[in-house]
Each structure stands twice: as structure tokens, then as C-alpha cells.
mmCIF file of C-alpha atoms in Angstrom:
data_model
loop_
_atom_site.group_PDB
_atom_site.id
_atom_site.type_symbol
_atom_site.label_atom_id
_atom_site.label_comp_id
_atom_site.label_asym_id
_atom_site.label_seq_id
_atom_site.Cartn_x
_atom_site.Cartn_y
_atom_site.Cartn_z
ATOM 1 C CA ALA A 16 82.091 65.804 20.136
ATOM 2 C CA TYR A 17 81.927 69.359 18.374
ATOM 3 C CA GLU A 18 80.003 67.688 15.078
ATOM 4 C CA THR A 19 77.230 70.672 14.903
ATOM 5 C CA GLU A 20 76.898 73.845 13.488
ATOM 6 C CA SER A 21 76.048 75.275 17.352
ATOM 7 C CA HIS A 22 79.082 73.143 18.310
ATOM 8 C CA ARG A 23 81.084 75.261 15.866
ATOM 9 C CA ARG A 24 79.885 78.284 16.653
ATOM 10 C CA MET A 25 80.539 77.986 20.543
ATOM 11 C CA TRP A 26 84.499 77.059 19.600
ATOM 12 C CA THR A 27 84.849 79.686 17.621
ATOM 13 C CA GLU A 28 83.271 82.286 20.436
ATOM 14 C CA MET A 29 86.204 80.669 23.064
ATOM 15 C CA THR A 30 88.563 82.890 20.764
ATOM 16 C CA ILE A 31 91.749 83.302 22.372
ATOM 17 C CA PRO A 32 91.911 87.214 24.045
ATOM 18 C CA PRO A 33 94.136 89.251 23.453
ATOM 19 C CA THR A 34 94.101 91.025 26.907
ATOM 20 C CA GLN A 35 95.034 87.936 28.879
ATOM 21 C CA ARG A 36 98.790 87.152 29.422
ATOM 22 C CA ASN A 37 99.975 84.000 27.803
ATOM 23 C CA PRO A 38 97.037 82.925 27.012
ATOM 24 C CA LEU A 39 95.724 79.117 26.449
ATOM 25 C CA LYS A 40 93.027 76.818 24.629
ATOM 26 C CA CYS A 41 93.821 73.140 25.737
ATOM 27 C CA ILE A 42 92.067 70.547 24.133
ATOM 28 C CA PHE A 43 91.812 66.641 25.534
ATOM 29 C CA THR A 44 90.275 64.265 23.121
ATOM 30 C CA TYR A 45 90.996 60.863 21.488
ATOM 31 C CA ALA A 46 90.279 60.317 18.169
ATOM 32 C CA GLY A 47 86.926 60.388 16.242
ATOM 33 C CA TYR A 48 85.063 59.533 13.378
ATOM 34 C CA LYS A 49 86.213 61.147 10.263
ATOM 35 C CA ALA A 50 83.142 61.912 8.831
ATOM 36 C CA THR A 51 81.383 63.420 11.947
ATOM 37 C CA ALA A 52 84.221 65.124 13.952
ATOM 38 C CA VAL A 53 84.794 67.896 11.456
ATOM 39 C CA LEU A 54 86.475 69.766 13.636
ATOM 40 C CA LEU A 55 88.910 67.517 15.089
ATOM 41 C CA TRP A 56 89.715 66.556 11.823
ATOM 42 C CA GLU A 57 90.725 70.305 10.951
ATOM 43 C CA LEU A 58 92.854 70.307 14.295
ATOM 44 C CA TYR A 59 94.420 67.080 13.762
ATOM 45 C CA GLU A 60 94.807 68.025 10.206
ATOM 46 C CA SER A 61 96.428 71.600 10.410
ATOM 47 C CA ILE A 62 98.812 70.489 13.636
ATOM 48 C CA VAL A 63 99.568 66.755 13.322
ATOM 49 C CA LEU A 64 99.947 66.013 9.340
ATOM 50 C CA GLU A 65 101.153 69.579 8.137
ATOM 51 C CA GLY A 66 102.781 70.941 11.098
ATOM 52 C CA GLU A 67 106.554 70.086 11.948
ATOM 53 C CA PRO A 68 107.897 67.559 14.609
ATOM 54 C CA VAL A 69 108.818 69.167 17.982
ATOM 55 C CA PRO A 70 112.398 69.305 17.685
ATOM 56 C CA GLU A 71 113.120 68.413 21.436
ATOM 57 C CA LEU A 72 110.692 65.950 21.693
ATOM 58 C CA ILE A 73 111.138 64.215 18.306
ATOM 59 C CA ASP A 74 112.465 61.161 20.050
ATOM 60 C CA ILE A 75 109.567 60.126 21.734
ATOM 61 C CA VAL A 76 107.671 58.404 19.102
ATOM 62 C CA ASP A 77 104.584 56.010 17.812
ATOM 63 C CA ASP A 78 103.693 52.535 17.370
ATOM 64 C CA LYS A 79 104.703 53.591 13.612
ATOM 65 C CA GLY A 80 108.100 54.973 14.568
ATOM 66 C CA ARG A 81 106.713 58.962 13.664
ATOM 67 C CA PRO A 82 106.999 61.940 16.563
ATOM 68 C CA VAL A 83 104.001 62.278 18.610
ATOM 69 C CA CYS A 84 104.351 66.048 19.620
ATOM 70 C CA TRP A 85 103.635 68.444 16.668
ATOM 71 C CA GLN A 86 104.089 72.175 16.493
ATOM 72 C CA LYS A 87 102.572 75.013 13.898
ATOM 73 C CA GLY A 88 102.925 78.266 14.667
ATOM 74 C CA LYS A 89 101.845 78.598 18.265
ATOM 75 C CA MET A 90 99.840 75.452 18.410
ATOM 76 C CA PHE A 91 101.157 72.517 19.431
ATOM 77 C CA ALA A 92 100.241 69.048 19.303
ATOM 78 C CA TYR A 93 100.955 65.620 21.994
ATOM 79 C CA TRP A 94 99.022 62.804 19.461
ATOM 80 C CA ASP A 95 99.761 59.779 20.258
ATOM 81 C CA THR A 96 98.711 55.840 20.052
ATOM 82 C CA VAL A 97 101.498 53.959 22.317
ATOM 83 C CA PRO A 98 99.726 53.957 26.232
ATOM 84 C CA ARG A 99 102.815 54.926 27.430
ATOM 85 C CA MET A 100 101.582 56.483 30.892
ATOM 86 C CA PRO A 101 101.942 54.489 34.385
ATOM 87 C CA TRP A 102 98.244 54.015 34.258
ATOM 88 C CA GLN A 103 97.754 52.628 30.977
ATOM 89 C CA THR A 104 98.257 49.252 32.159
ATOM 90 C CA LYS A 105 98.298 46.063 29.921
ATOM 91 C CA GLU A 106 96.083 44.137 32.411
ATOM 92 C CA TYR A 107 93.386 47.485 32.150
ATOM 93 C CA TYR A 108 93.707 47.585 28.080
ATOM 94 C CA GLU A 109 92.937 43.304 28.368
ATOM 95 C CA LYS A 110 89.973 44.204 30.213
ATOM 96 C CA GLN A 111 88.652 46.686 28.311
ATOM 97 C CA ALA A 112 89.286 44.737 24.770
ATOM 98 C CA LYS A 113 86.496 42.219 26.485
ATOM 99 C CA THR A 114 84.309 44.302 27.595
ATOM 100 C CA PRO A 115 80.520 43.738 25.913
ATOM 101 C CA GLY A 116 80.033 46.232 22.820
ATOM 102 C CA MET A 117 83.611 47.140 22.905
ATOM 103 C CA ARG A 118 84.660 46.394 18.883
ATOM 104 C CA PRO A 119 87.935 46.488 17.651
ATOM 105 C CA GLN A 120 87.351 49.550 15.643
ATOM 106 C CA GLU A 121 86.205 51.441 18.802
ATOM 107 C CA PHE A 122 89.070 50.151 20.769
ATOM 108 C CA LEU A 123 91.577 51.412 18.458
ATOM 109 C CA ARG A 124 89.464 54.753 18.409
ATOM 110 C CA LEU A 125 89.146 54.797 22.004
ATOM 111 C CA HIS A 126 92.621 53.613 23.334
ATOM 112 C CA ARG A 127 94.712 53.451 20.796
ATOM 113 C CA ASN A 128 93.879 57.060 19.435
ATOM 114 C CA LYS A 129 93.466 56.258 15.600
ATOM 115 C CA TRP A 130 90.681 57.481 13.702
ATOM 116 C CA ALA A 131 87.994 55.238 13.170
ATOM 117 C CA THR A 132 85.608 55.704 9.706
ATOM 118 C CA THR A 133 82.262 54.620 8.964
ATOM 119 C CA GLU A 134 82.316 52.316 6.831
ATOM 120 C CA ASP A 135 84.486 49.560 8.933
ATOM 121 C CA PRO A 136 82.641 46.480 8.711
ATOM 122 C CA PHE A 137 80.496 45.102 11.830
ATOM 123 C CA ILE A 138 82.395 41.621 11.911
ATOM 124 C CA PRO A 139 85.721 41.708 11.030
ATOM 125 C CA ILE A 140 86.418 38.930 8.495
ATOM 126 C CA ASP A 141 89.145 37.261 10.723
ATOM 127 C CA TRP A 142 86.735 36.556 13.301
ATOM 128 C CA TRP A 143 83.777 34.898 11.047
ATOM 129 C CA ASP A 144 86.800 32.494 9.332
ATOM 130 C CA GLU A 145 87.855 31.500 13.132
ATOM 131 C CA ALA A 146 84.633 31.038 14.574
ATOM 132 C CA VAL A 147 83.924 28.903 11.097
ATOM 133 C CA ALA A 148 87.635 27.211 11.752
ATOM 134 C CA ARG A 149 86.442 26.258 15.590
ATOM 135 C CA GLY A 150 83.221 24.846 14.239
ATOM 136 C CA GLU A 151 84.735 22.253 11.548
ATOM 137 C CA LYS A 152 87.061 21.229 14.647
ATOM 138 C CA ILE A 153 84.110 19.648 16.316
ATOM 139 C CA GLY A 154 82.672 18.515 13.102
ATOM 140 C CA LEU A 155 80.041 21.675 13.060
ATOM 141 C CA VAL A 156 80.139 21.165 8.729
ATOM 142 C CA GLY A 157 76.920 22.166 6.953
ATOM 143 C CA PRO A 158 74.453 20.879 5.795
ATOM 144 C CA VAL A 159 73.863 20.802 9.645
ATOM 145 C CA THR A 160 71.816 18.102 10.911
ATOM 146 C CA LEU A 161 70.979 16.145 14.464
ATOM 147 C CA THR A 162 69.506 12.887 15.156
ATOM 148 C CA PRO A 163 68.635 10.850 18.044
ATOM 149 C CA ASP A 164 71.547 9.474 18.946
ATOM 150 C CA SER A 165 74.096 12.999 18.834
ATOM 151 C CA PRO A 166 75.500 14.075 21.954
ATOM 152 C CA ILE A 167 73.525 17.705 21.272
ATOM 153 C CA ALA A 168 70.492 15.693 21.311
ATOM 154 C CA LYS A 169 70.550 15.945 25.087
ATOM 155 C CA TYR A 170 70.505 19.481 25.134
ATOM 156 C CA PRO A 171 67.835 21.744 25.786
ATOM 157 C CA LEU A 172 66.916 23.405 22.445
ATOM 158 C CA THR A 173 65.813 26.889 21.568
ATOM 159 C CA LEU A 174 64.782 27.085 18.385
ATOM 160 C CA SER A 175 64.753 30.395 16.323
ATOM 161 C CA VAL A 176 62.330 31.114 13.277
ATOM 162 C CA ASP A 177 62.625 33.961 10.858
ATOM 163 C CA ALA A 178 59.992 33.851 7.828
ATOM 164 C CA ALA A 179 59.162 35.339 4.599
ATOM 165 C CA ALA A 180 56.113 34.677 2.608
ATOM 166 C CA LYS A 181 57.564 34.966 -0.925
ATOM 167 C CA TYR A 182 61.050 36.415 -2.153
ATOM 168 C CA ALA A 183 63.220 35.425 0.791
ATOM 169 C CA SER A 184 64.306 32.211 2.487
ATOM 170 C CA THR A 185 62.340 31.057 5.890
ATOM 171 C CA SER A 186 64.966 29.685 8.163
ATOM 172 C CA LEU A 187 64.932 27.676 11.263
ATOM 173 C CA THR A 188 67.876 27.603 13.455
ATOM 174 C CA ALA A 189 67.862 25.420 16.917
ATOM 175 C CA ILE A 190 71.069 26.027 19.471
ATOM 176 C CA TYR A 191 72.000 25.079 22.997
ATOM 177 C CA TRP A 192 74.260 25.616 25.679
ATOM 178 C CA ASP A 193 77.305 24.195 25.286
ATOM 179 C CA ILE A 194 78.592 23.049 29.514
ATOM 180 C CA GLN A 195 81.802 22.113 28.151
ATOM 181 C CA ARG A 196 82.730 25.252 26.662
ATOM 182 C CA GLY A 197 80.901 27.294 28.218
ATOM 183 C CA ARG A 198 79.102 28.852 25.122
ATOM 184 C CA VAL A 199 76.383 29.235 22.563
ATOM 185 C CA GLY A 200 76.351 25.866 20.001
ATOM 186 C CA LEU A 201 74.937 25.908 17.125
ATOM 187 C CA ALA A 202 72.792 22.661 16.929
ATOM 188 C CA TYR A 203 70.503 21.959 13.527
ATOM 189 C CA HIS A 204 69.754 24.758 10.884
ATOM 190 C CA LYS A 205 67.597 23.781 8.136
ATOM 191 C CA THR A 206 66.065 26.710 5.073
ATOM 192 C CA TRP A 207 63.555 26.808 2.788
ATOM 193 C CA GLU A 208 63.784 28.543 -0.508
ATOM 194 C CA PRO A 209 60.063 29.557 -1.288
ATOM 195 C CA ASP A 210 58.364 29.590 -4.790
ATOM 196 C CA PRO A 211 57.732 33.491 -5.630
ATOM 197 C CA THR A 212 54.361 32.456 -7.929
ATOM 198 C CA GLU A 213 52.879 30.882 -4.548
ATOM 199 C CA MET A 214 52.330 32.152 -0.758
ATOM 200 C CA PHE A 215 54.499 29.820 1.553
ATOM 201 C CA ASP A 216 52.472 27.454 3.814
ATOM 202 C CA PHE A 217 54.188 27.856 7.167
ATOM 203 C CA ASP A 218 51.973 25.065 8.822
ATOM 204 C CA LYS A 219 52.903 22.492 6.324
ATOM 205 C CA THR A 220 56.962 23.393 6.356
ATOM 206 C CA VAL A 221 57.961 25.357 9.707
ATOM 207 C CA GLY A 222 55.225 24.032 11.444
ATOM 208 C CA ALA A 223 55.551 20.410 10.651
ATOM 209 C CA HIS A 224 58.819 20.178 11.034
ATOM 210 C CA ILE A 225 59.248 21.350 14.312
ATOM 211 C CA GLU A 226 57.069 18.702 15.362
ATOM 212 C CA LEU A 227 58.972 15.971 13.036
ATOM 213 C CA LEU A 228 62.040 17.445 15.036
ATOM 214 C CA LYS A 229 60.052 16.791 18.579
ATOM 215 C CA LYS A 230 59.137 13.221 17.593
ATOM 216 C CA LYS A 231 62.505 12.297 16.966
ATOM 217 C CA GLY A 232 62.860 12.971 20.876
ATOM 218 C CA LEU A 233 65.324 16.002 20.579
ATOM 219 C CA ILE A 234 64.445 18.809 23.762
ATOM 220 C CA ILE A 235 62.408 21.935 22.591
ATOM 221 C CA ARG A 236 62.815 24.254 25.514
ATOM 222 C CA GLN A 237 60.863 26.730 23.010
ATOM 223 C CA ILE A 238 60.521 28.545 20.122
ATOM 224 C CA VAL A 239 61.386 32.585 19.404
ATOM 225 C CA TYR A 240 59.600 33.888 16.433
ATOM 226 C CA ASP A 241 59.454 36.603 14.339
ATOM 227 C CA PRO A 242 55.353 37.218 14.751
ATOM 228 C CA ARG A 243 54.614 38.947 11.053
ATOM 229 C CA PHE A 244 54.586 35.425 9.528
ATOM 230 C CA LEU A 245 54.606 33.284 11.857
ATOM 231 C CA HIS A 246 51.671 34.357 14.654
ATOM 232 C CA GLN A 247 49.303 32.095 13.464
ATOM 233 C CA THR A 248 51.551 28.692 13.315
ATOM 234 C CA MET A 249 52.912 29.808 16.750
ATOM 235 C CA VAL A 250 49.262 29.787 18.088
ATOM 236 C CA ARG A 251 48.636 25.652 17.321
ATOM 237 C CA LEU A 252 51.682 25.037 18.423
ATOM 238 C CA LYS A 253 51.825 26.904 21.675
ATOM 239 C CA GLN A 254 47.928 25.259 22.064
ATOM 240 C CA LYS A 255 49.807 21.799 21.056
ATOM 241 C CA GLY A 256 52.178 22.665 24.127
ATOM 242 C CA TYR A 257 54.885 24.091 22.992
ATOM 243 C CA ARG A 258 56.854 27.060 24.993
ATOM 244 C CA VAL A 259 56.483 29.946 22.359
ATOM 245 C CA ILE A 260 58.089 33.330 22.298
ATOM 246 C CA GLU A 261 57.569 36.863 20.022
ATOM 247 C CA TYR A 262 60.491 38.848 19.054
ATOM 248 C CA ALA A 263 59.986 41.063 16.391
ATOM 249 C CA GLN A 264 62.312 42.260 14.503
ATOM 250 C CA SER A 265 62.622 46.019 15.882
ATOM 251 C CA ASN A 266 65.330 48.497 16.087
ATOM 252 C CA LYS A 267 65.841 47.770 19.527
ATOM 253 C CA SER A 268 65.748 43.690 19.238
ATOM 254 C CA LEU A 269 67.906 43.920 15.879
ATOM 255 C CA ALA A 270 70.365 45.766 18.174
ATOM 256 C CA LEU A 271 70.515 43.608 21.192
ATOM 257 C CA ALA A 272 70.650 40.893 18.610
ATOM 258 C CA SER A 273 73.594 42.093 16.279
ATOM 259 C CA GLN A 274 75.433 42.874 19.760
ATOM 260 C CA ALA A 275 74.953 39.374 20.833
ATOM 261 C CA LEU A 276 76.570 37.731 17.648
ATOM 262 C CA TYR A 277 79.367 40.237 17.735
ATOM 263 C CA ASP A 278 80.116 38.911 21.725
ATOM 264 C CA ALA A 279 79.660 35.490 20.303
ATOM 265 C CA LEU A 280 82.229 35.605 18.051
#
């Protein structure tokens, strides 16, 4: 991508020389981000938005019925959003859409040649609504509680705990691998709201609650936690035989967790 000042200078240096017969400057690209692909957007704006359709090719149109071949002076642009080439098969795009990490805006940018913005949402709201609807169909309606007689209680659970000392909530989530559905399932969720005037006691809340779940007969396979506030509590649980795993909230780990959530939806 030609995004930096050095890239723009390189583009300027590649000017068409008058000493060559029929010189050409060719650009093969797909759409970019409006905020960063400034040079590409300027070219698109100049030829496609401000140019004229090529009369001989005006019958070739995109998914909105707009011509895809444009001209301005001696410049020409073929800017299409429809996969019309023989190698652009339905099967290929179905596979690409399911590729881990392929977000809707990225799919449209890479495979439909549509401009994207950095303000596009991380998770489309309709995905979230569909996930809620799927949960409601199987009785997953808040508050999510779990009892020993629940069918889910037979599954080994992974507990995840995120904590805050004063000004934010502390939450515990239990998930399991649903063999029948072939996906991660939500088994349990609990949130504690702290008193801003007092230090939150993680042993008497999180620690005690985990032990209560075990006493009820639930199978706790492991506990994943952020060590910033929970280190001492987890050390004590480890001494009692629980398997605990640190998951510090670094940029890398947050990116992995966010991607996992995205792929799950």
C-alpha cells in the first residue's frame, strides 16, 4: 500500500516519460481504507467519481447498476464489485468468507473491491442479535445459573475470571465444549459490583464462589485468570488442587481473545 510520504515520492518519480512510444502506467489493486490509502483514493476519485463512463463498455455494470469502466483524459479505470471472471467461483468466496480472521468489512474490501473505513464496528450488531437468539432457543436467558441437575453440569468447565479492585466489576464465566453442537457453550456467569469506598476481597468472593461451585458437584477443569488482582487468590486455589492458568491482558493476548470471540460469533 502506498501510504507514507516515501511511497508518494516513489509514485511521483514513476512519471510517464515522453521519450517512450505508447508508455503505460498500470495499477493492479483492490479497495483500501479511505483514511490511509490516500493516494489510491485520489486516483479513484479522479477517474471513477469525476470521470466519464467508457461509451463502448457502458453495458458492463456492477451490483448497483453502475458502469465499471471509466475514463478521464488518457486515464482509464476498470473498477468492479462483481466477481465475473471464470476463476472467481462461488465455492472460493464461500471458503474465503469462513476463513478465520476474515471480517465482513475485510471480505468486502478484498473480494468485492469496496472501500472500508476504520470506524466499521468490530462485531456487526446482527451477528450479536443472532447469537442471542441462538442462546434463547436453548434456554440461555440471563441470569445464567448452573445447578448439579442441569445437563450442562456433566461437562468439564473452564472458568475465566477478570477482576477489578474498586471502580469496575469483577466477573466469572464458565464455558464448556458442547459436543452435540460442536462449539463453545456458556454454562454460567456471575458478576460482582464493588463498593468504590472499599477494597474488593477476592478470596471471600471469587475464591469462595469457585469452591462453592465445586462443592455442588460441578467439574472444574481449569481456571483462567488475569494475574493483576487475582494472583494471591489463585495461588491459594492452586494449593487446594485447582488447575490455574495466567492470562495477562497484553496486546497480544487481547488480540487473540478478541479474534476468538469474533470467530465464535
